[in-house]
Amino acid sequence: MRRVGALVLASGTTDYDVVIAGGGPGGAACAVALVRAGVAPGRVLIVDKARFPREKPCGGGLTGHCADAMAALGLEVSVPAIASASARVRFGSWSRTVTMQRPVVIIRREEFDASLLAQAAALGVEVVQGEGMKGYEVDAAAGRVSVRTGERTVTARVLVGADGVASMVRKRLIPREGPPIRLFKLELPARGYAHGDAMLYDFSPMAYGLRGYLWVFPVADDRINVGLMHYPSRPLSGAELTALLARGLGDLGIHLDASETARGWPAWGYQPGAAVAAPHVLLLGDAAGIDALTGEGIGVAMEHGLVAAREVVAGLGGAGFSFVGYRRALRRAVVGRELALDRWLARLLYRPEAYRHFLGLMMFDPKVLELYAARVSGGLVLADHKRALMAALARHVFRGPGRNRKVRALAAEVAASTAAAGAGAAAGGRMYDEA
Ligand SMILES: Cc1cc2nc3c(=O)[nH]c(=O)nc-3n(C[C@H](O)[C@H](O)[C@H](O)COP(=O)(O)OP(=O)(O)OC[C@H]3O[C@@H](n4cnc5c(N)ncnc54)[C@H](O)[C@@H]3O)c2cc1C
């Protein structure tokens, strides 16, 4: 990797076609896409404030759309990984296992992100680590953006804001809109938790306040990645969310030691109408917004990277750098269509009391979980199956009352059993598969 610590970059230049702020999956993918599309690698600079491998709280699940984006980019998973071929969806004593058409690959982000950045650098992309962007100015007349780090100022025709959830670029483009989604994560020894290679998505904590789900994913070396996602329709503090995580894990028989504390992180859900570009400037990945239903963002960032690179290449080819079409290009791409649909589903399911009416649709309808699993596998674009989803919604109007009674009964059971047993509750033998 071309690590450059001196004031002058290895290439000797301070002017680039593209400066990418942030070397996570989105920034690395965008750089690789630019090079694959013919931009000279030495004309692309990635600056990241961290040194890789850097810490990144994450579930580490690479979905089918992510695999497709990586294949399109010619990127490889070159780190230890678990291929998870099934997912168990749970709500209290009810659970259903769905087989994935294509396994979800689970990695550790620290290793994975470093390997992606190394793959970008191996193509000749210039990478500066440990030196963040401190500010930028657009000079439209000169057709350049100047980007200041602590150590240097470089110029470019385009600045890509791939600088994550706390993006400096996002702050200049998108007004803040209420509280973010929150995610908490912790990696543990499996301690006998019999997961096989299945991922668990557990909605049971919705019965006692969560608006999201808890996950248990297998990771390499007989360990598990556990965490939760919370949609901000109900204000919960970090302490409340970590207590919910401990309570939910306790219900599964996973007990945390006092030293085992989950790390939290915010995320912005994708808003189709948000300004994701300005002249000479583009946003992608977490900086542009992720999946509000699932919290998925690795594949999203890479898919954004591909779309952003197409816009930049068009600009370099003479279309100019106003980027007025970028928001629409993101919205019309598979990633934009999937995220817009999931934004709608998240609003349906995660409104404060809505799960009592709609969890039954997601869980008990024979078609809906199957479709969603196929979407996670990358076997289909769910946004192309809105008619099937609408048919399921219509079925739900008729079957809803029965399903909703079942959800309420399960919720009462969950709330009573986990409250009685506290965070130390064990799952017992009450779980069964409907599938
Ligand atoms: C707990 C948790 C669990 C998750 N689980 C999953 C999952 O299982 N599957 C999934 O697909 N997604 C998951 N996500 C979402 C996923 O982690 C993100 O969407 C993904 O990291 C987005 O990639 P990115 O490149 O946009 O941003 P990041 O990976 O955050 O990279 C941004 C980079 O920008 C750098 N940076 C920041 N500021 C500056 C600056 N001023 N100058 C230069 N560099 C800067 C940072 O150091 C960082 O390296 C999860 C998120 C969380 C919090």
XYZ file of C-alpha atoms and ligand atoms in Angstrom:
488
model
C 0.000 0.000 0.000
C 1.284 3.474 -0.805
C 1.173 5.062 2.628
C 2.252 8.632 2.374
C 3.216 10.434 5.516
C 5.391 13.198 4.100
C 4.157 16.608 3.097
C 4.544 15.829 -0.580
C 2.667 12.817 -1.906
C 4.583 9.933 -3.444
C 3.328 10.920 -6.879
C 4.761 14.386 -6.348
C 1.465 15.980 -7.296
C -0.967 17.993 -5.269
C -3.634 18.048 -7.975
C -5.968 15.146 -8.680
C -9.008 14.344 -10.724
C -10.736 12.931 -7.660
C -10.082 13.183 -3.934
C -12.083 10.702 -1.880
C -12.467 11.561 1.792
C -12.857 8.215 3.587
C -11.308 4.857 2.762
C -14.110 2.599 4.048
C -15.976 0.267 1.677
C -17.672 3.192 -0.081
C -14.505 5.182 -0.699
C -12.459 2.133 -1.692
C -15.212 0.925 -4.045
C -15.521 4.316 -5.695
C -11.754 4.523 -6.238
C -11.652 1.033 -7.746
C -14.660 1.780 -9.972
C -12.938 4.924 -11.255
C -9.785 3.012 -12.132
C -11.737 0.180 -13.754
C -13.530 2.823 -15.834
C -10.221 4.154 -17.129
C -9.321 6.999 -14.763
C -5.546 6.956 -14.209
C -5.010 5.503 -10.708
C -2.460 8.168 -9.858
C -5.188 10.785 -10.432
C -7.281 9.350 -7.586
C -6.413 10.079 -3.967
C -8.048 8.566 -0.870
C -7.475 10.345 2.437
C -8.660 8.731 5.655
C -8.263 10.130 9.143
C -7.716 6.606 10.524
C -4.929 4.124 9.988
C -6.106 0.743 8.789
C -6.989 -1.693 10.200
C -9.222 0.750 12.061
C -12.071 -0.089 14.408
C -15.546 -0.195 12.852
C -18.524 -1.499 14.840
C -20.522 -3.613 12.397
C -22.420 -6.894 12.001
C -20.152 -7.621 9.051
C -22.847 -9.252 6.904
C -22.138 -9.035 3.171
C -25.429 -9.582 1.354
C -26.035 -10.715 -2.209
C -26.238 -7.159 -3.555
C -22.870 -6.559 -1.879
C -21.438 -9.679 -3.557
C -22.742 -8.401 -6.896
C -21.152 -4.995 -6.343
C -17.838 -6.620 -5.385
C -17.962 -8.818 -8.493
C -18.651 -5.762 -10.656
C -15.667 -4.036 -9.068
C -13.374 -7.072 -9.247
C -12.903 -6.968 -5.459
C -12.378 -10.117 -3.418
C -13.157 -11.243 0.105
C -9.607 -12.138 1.120
C -10.105 -12.313 4.905
C -11.494 -15.014 7.237
C -15.243 -15.316 6.641
C -18.245 -17.481 7.445
C -20.736 -18.249 4.696
C -24.148 -18.286 6.320
C -26.656 -20.235 4.234
C -29.736 -19.680 6.370
C -31.416 -17.103 8.542
C -33.653 -17.693 11.512
C -36.226 -15.015 12.182
C -37.628 -15.050 15.685
C -40.308 -13.390 17.762
C -40.556 -14.935 21.215
C -41.439 -18.621 21.033
C -42.135 -18.376 17.288
C -39.357 -18.728 14.772
C -38.897 -19.585 11.142
C -35.758 -20.563 9.292
C -35.292 -19.456 5.702
C -32.684 -20.850 3.368
C -30.691 -18.246 1.498
C -30.386 -18.737 -2.249
C -26.821 -17.511 -1.854
C -25.028 -17.416 1.511
C -24.488 -14.132 3.316
C -20.749 -13.812 3.968
C -19.847 -12.595 7.445
C -16.517 -10.877 7.948
C -14.799 -8.725 10.553
C -14.800 -5.145 9.366
C -11.365 -4.269 10.665
C -9.759 -6.942 8.455
C -12.173 -6.571 5.557
C -11.888 -2.793 5.189
C -8.096 -2.936 5.354
C -8.118 -5.575 2.623
C -10.404 -3.460 0.396
C -8.169 -0.439 0.797
C -5.143 -2.600 0.008
C -6.885 -3.823 -3.151
C -7.501 -0.203 -4.207
C -3.901 0.732 -3.446
C -2.642 -2.305 -5.397
C -4.318 -0.812 -8.469
C -2.213 2.305 -8.004
C -4.710 4.517 -6.183
C -2.887 6.892 -3.873
C -3.847 6.367 -0.210
C -3.060 8.667 2.703
C -3.910 7.265 6.127
C -3.989 8.908 9.515
C -4.740 12.287 7.969
C -8.352 13.438 7.756
C -9.974 16.140 5.703
C -10.263 19.241 7.879
C -12.160 21.366 5.381
C -12.814 21.995 1.719
C -13.654 24.883 -0.585
C -15.166 24.754 -4.040
C -13.835 27.230 -6.579
C -16.383 26.920 -9.365
C -14.589 29.428 -11.585
C -11.369 27.418 -11.440
C -13.275 24.136 -11.670
C -11.497 22.791 -8.636
C -12.150 21.774 -5.033
C -9.334 22.349 -2.589
C -9.205 19.883 0.260
C -7.331 20.646 3.436
C -5.948 17.981 5.717
C -3.898 18.773 8.779
C -0.727 18.411 6.764
C -1.445 19.591 3.239
C -3.852 21.093 0.750
C -4.629 19.231 -2.437
C -6.890 20.193 -5.310
C -9.183 18.046 -7.420
C -11.933 18.328 -9.944
C -14.195 16.269 -7.693
C -14.440 15.634 -3.979
C -16.231 12.428 -2.987
C -17.565 12.486 0.579
C -17.218 8.870 1.658
C -16.451 10.000 5.179
C -19.066 7.972 7.007
C -21.924 8.825 9.290
C -20.331 11.953 10.784
C -19.464 13.178 7.298
C -18.212 16.737 7.070
C -19.485 16.836 3.477
C -22.947 15.592 4.455
C -23.192 18.301 7.124
C -22.737 20.927 4.417
C -25.278 19.372 2.036
C -28.071 17.849 4.134
C -29.802 19.604 7.012
C -29.979 17.330 10.052
C -33.335 15.597 10.321
C -34.043 14.399 13.838
C -32.326 11.578 15.658
C -30.397 8.885 13.789
C -30.870 5.128 13.670
C -28.642 3.539 16.313
C -26.733 0.286 16.171
C -24.817 -1.491 18.935
C -22.409 -4.343 18.433
C -20.207 -6.726 20.391
C -18.122 -9.761 19.447
C -18.021 -12.704 21.862
C -16.863 -16.299 22.126
C -19.780 -18.528 21.026
C -19.827 -20.153 24.506
C -21.892 -23.070 23.324
C -24.483 -20.955 21.537
C -25.600 -23.478 18.929
C -25.910 -21.322 15.860
C -24.533 -23.613 13.188
C -23.907 -21.229 10.354
C -27.340 -19.573 10.637
C -27.823 -15.877 11.235
C -30.454 -14.978 13.815
C -32.697 -11.934 13.393
C -34.668 -11.621 16.625
C -37.575 -9.182 16.776
C -38.574 -10.248 20.321
C -37.123 -7.106 21.963
C -39.826 -5.123 20.154
C -42.131 -6.510 22.839
C -40.268 -4.431 25.427
C -39.363 -1.281 23.571
C -36.922 -1.844 20.743
C -37.965 -0.611 17.321
C -35.692 -2.810 15.281
C -34.141 -6.186 15.836
C -31.362 -8.008 17.627
C -28.916 -10.124 15.661
C -26.581 -13.001 16.409
C -24.235 -13.728 13.508
C -21.583 -16.468 13.457
C -18.040 -15.226 12.883
C -14.760 -17.029 12.314
C -12.921 -18.737 15.221
C -16.076 -19.997 16.970
C -17.196 -16.514 17.907
C -20.431 -14.606 17.486
C -21.218 -11.051 16.505
C -24.214 -9.797 18.472
C -25.959 -6.469 18.284
C -29.104 -4.538 17.710
C -30.537 -1.901 15.465
C -32.977 0.729 16.749
C -35.089 2.986 14.536
C -35.571 6.390 16.168
C -39.380 6.400 16.299
C -39.058 5.887 20.034
C -36.354 7.770 21.941
C -34.122 5.343 23.855
C -30.790 6.226 25.442
C -27.592 4.295 24.854
C -27.880 2.806 28.336
C -31.442 1.670 27.618
C -30.403 0.132 24.321
C -27.464 -1.763 25.807
C -29.790 -2.993 28.576
C -32.245 -4.174 25.893
C -29.402 -5.964 24.141
C -28.345 -7.732 27.350
C -31.959 -8.671 28.084
C -32.534 -10.040 24.582
C -29.273 -11.973 24.629
C -30.105 -13.346 28.070
C -33.354 -14.668 26.627
C -31.244 -16.563 24.094
C -28.993 -17.970 26.809
C -26.102 -15.614 25.949
C -24.918 -13.915 29.114
C -22.534 -10.993 29.040
C -19.624 -10.603 31.443
C -19.302 -7.245 33.170
C -16.368 -6.427 30.883
C -18.369 -7.063 27.721
C -19.823 -3.762 26.571
C -21.446 -3.167 23.213
C -20.178 -0.294 21.077
C -22.833 2.005 19.664
C -22.841 3.967 16.444
C -25.418 6.140 14.707
C -26.554 5.852 11.087
C -28.678 7.964 8.775
C -31.420 6.291 6.798
C -31.460 6.978 3.063
C -33.771 9.826 2.026
C -34.556 9.751 -1.694
C -35.064 13.533 -1.762
C -31.889 14.537 0.075
C -29.195 16.611 -1.616
C -26.399 14.126 -2.155
C -24.395 16.333 -4.491
C -23.296 19.887 -5.146
C -21.069 21.221 -7.922
C -17.797 19.239 -7.816
C -18.948 17.299 -4.724
C -20.675 13.916 -4.259
C -21.756 11.915 -1.230
C -21.898 8.135 -0.890
C -22.215 5.317 1.619
C -23.086 6.180 5.210
C -22.637 9.830 4.343
C -25.529 9.537 1.869
C -27.695 7.222 3.992
C -28.184 3.501 4.514
C -30.976 0.939 4.725
C -33.450 2.133 7.360
C -35.104 -1.276 7.747
C -32.032 -3.447 8.282
C -29.115 -1.090 8.913
C -27.303 -2.648 5.967
C -24.686 -0.322 4.554
C -21.586 -2.156 3.316
C -23.090 -3.282 0.023
C -25.006 0.004 -0.140
C -21.750 1.963 0.098
C -20.187 -0.125 -2.664
C -23.216 0.218 -4.922
C -23.138 3.966 -4.281
C -19.442 3.880 -5.172
C -20.270 2.394 -8.568
C -22.969 4.998 -9.289
C -20.782 7.875 -8.091
C -17.878 6.686 -10.249
C -20.128 6.663 -13.339
C -21.106 10.269 -12.650
C -17.500 11.319 -12.123
C -16.327 9.552 -15.287
C -19.094 11.292 -17.246
C -17.952 14.599 -15.738
C -14.323 13.973 -16.633
C -15.498 13.026 -20.119
C -17.007 16.469 -20.640
C -20.459 16.314 -19.026
C -19.314 18.761 -16.372
C -19.306 18.608 -12.602
C -22.646 20.079 -11.595
C -23.804 16.553 -10.650
C -27.411 17.625 -10.940
C -28.352 14.092 -12.054
C -26.600 12.217 -9.244
C -29.494 12.170 -6.792
C -31.747 10.727 -9.462
C -29.061 8.254 -10.606
C -28.734 6.964 -7.026
C -32.505 6.803 -6.640
C -32.957 4.881 -9.927
C -30.136 2.415 -9.345
C -31.026 -0.929 -7.746
C -29.606 0.362 -4.472
C -31.817 3.464 -4.497
C -34.933 1.499 -5.341
C -34.250 -1.076 -2.610
C -33.475 1.594 -0.012
C -36.570 3.623 -0.894
C -38.711 0.518 -0.426
C -37.009 -0.348 2.859
C -37.479 3.219 4.077
C -41.204 2.728 3.512
C -41.193 -0.704 5.204
C -39.232 0.681 8.166
C -41.807 3.420 8.644
C -44.561 0.811 8.456
C -43.011 -1.598 10.939
C -41.050 0.556 13.354
C -43.593 3.276 14.187
C -44.100 3.160 17.954
C -46.946 0.623 18.144
C -47.125 -0.449 14.494
C -45.399 -3.785 14.977
C -48.601 -5.105 16.564
C -50.251 -4.621 13.155
C -47.433 -5.320 10.732
C -44.979 -7.775 12.301
C -47.503 -10.511 11.485
C -47.324 -9.482 7.832
C -43.543 -9.703 7.771
C -43.366 -12.930 9.735
C -46.447 -15.013 9.134
C -47.189 -14.281 5.488
C -45.808 -17.230 3.493
C -44.471 -14.973 0.737
C -43.003 -11.952 2.498
C -40.091 -13.549 4.387
C -39.266 -15.638 1.353
C -39.103 -12.529 -0.826
C -37.030 -10.658 1.717
C -34.600 -13.567 2.099
C -34.230 -13.684 -1.688
C -33.490 -9.958 -1.662
C -30.852 -10.387 1.067
C -29.324 -13.215 -0.982
C -29.246 -10.929 -3.998
C -31.471 -13.362 -5.899
C -33.927 -10.621 -6.755
C -34.535 -6.917 -6.569
C -37.363 -6.587 -4.058
C -38.410 -3.267 -5.552
C -39.337 -5.223 -8.718
C -41.780 -7.294 -6.637
C -43.971 -4.542 -5.231
C -47.033 -6.212 -6.726
C -46.356 -9.370 -4.668
C -45.815 -7.191 -1.585
C -49.068 -5.332 -2.208
C -50.872 -8.686 -2.609
C -49.429 -9.737 0.756
C -50.605 -6.458 2.273
C -54.101 -7.111 0.877
C -54.049 -10.655 2.344
C -53.021 -9.087 5.617
C -56.167 -6.969 5.679
C -58.171 -10.215 5.890
C -55.822 -12.322 7.977
C -54.507 -9.427 10.047
C -56.811 -9.734 13.044
C -55.786 -13.367 13.704
C -52.118 -12.670 13.073
C -52.196 -9.554 15.240
C -53.723 -11.521 18.112
C -50.874 -14.013 17.730
C -48.286 -11.190 17.763
C -49.875 -9.670 20.879
C -49.950 -13.030 22.661
C -46.297 -13.690 21.782
C -45.356 -10.150 22.849
C -47.053 -10.598 26.218
C -45.210 -13.901 26.671
C -41.850 -12.299 25.773
C -42.356 -9.303 28.024
C -43.432 -11.467 30.950
C -40.737 -14.119 30.590
C -37.779 -11.784 30.058
C -38.957 -9.361 32.750
C -39.296 -12.222 35.222
C -35.972 -13.779 34.397
C -34.139 -10.455 33.883
C -31.122 -10.180 31.642
C -29.956 -13.582 32.810
C -32.925 -15.470 31.340
C -32.221 -18.572 29.323
C -34.117 -19.513 26.199
C -35.392 -22.783 27.569
C -37.024 -25.211 25.155
C -39.935 -23.093 23.991
C -38.646 -22.297 20.559
C -40.137 -24.041 17.582
C -39.999 -23.691 13.815
C -43.114 -22.943 11.817
C -41.364 -23.472 8.496
C -23.214 -1.828 14.799
C -23.376 -1.800 13.290
C -23.669 -2.962 12.624
C -23.770 -2.968 11.228
N -23.971 -4.144 10.571
C -23.951 -4.172 9.226
C -24.020 -5.398 8.523
O -24.065 -6.493 9.095
N -24.031 -5.369 7.156
C -23.945 -4.190 6.476
O -23.951 -4.220 5.236
N -23.840 -3.009 7.116
C -23.832 -2.964 8.462
N -23.678 -1.775 9.112
C -23.513 -0.549 8.327
C -22.071 -0.417 7.793
O -21.150 -0.577 8.845
C -21.845 0.934 7.133
O -22.970 1.251 6.362
C -20.596 0.959 6.257
O -19.454 0.966 7.048
C -20.592 2.170 5.340
O -19.354 2.276 4.674
P -18.739 3.718 4.352
O -17.539 3.472 3.524
O -19.793 4.601 3.831
O -18.367 4.337 5.770
P -17.293 3.867 6.845
O -17.059 2.413 6.767
O -17.735 4.433 8.135
O -15.976 4.586 6.363
C -15.849 5.972 6.463
C -14.383 6.302 6.575
O -14.246 7.720 6.560
C -13.197 8.068 7.434
N -13.373 9.483 7.770
C -14.270 10.036 8.603
N -14.127 11.360 8.631
C -13.099 11.653 7.787
C -12.466 12.856 7.397
N -12.841 14.044 7.869
N -11.446 12.769 6.514
C -11.040 11.573 6.022
N -11.601 10.411 6.385
C -12.615 10.467 7.243
C -13.326 7.112 8.576
O -12.104 6.973 9.291
C -13.739 5.825 7.869
O -12.649 4.992 7.576
C -23.611 -1.757 10.508
C -23.353 -0.562 11.192
C -23.230 -0.591 12.574
C -22.925 0.685 13.295
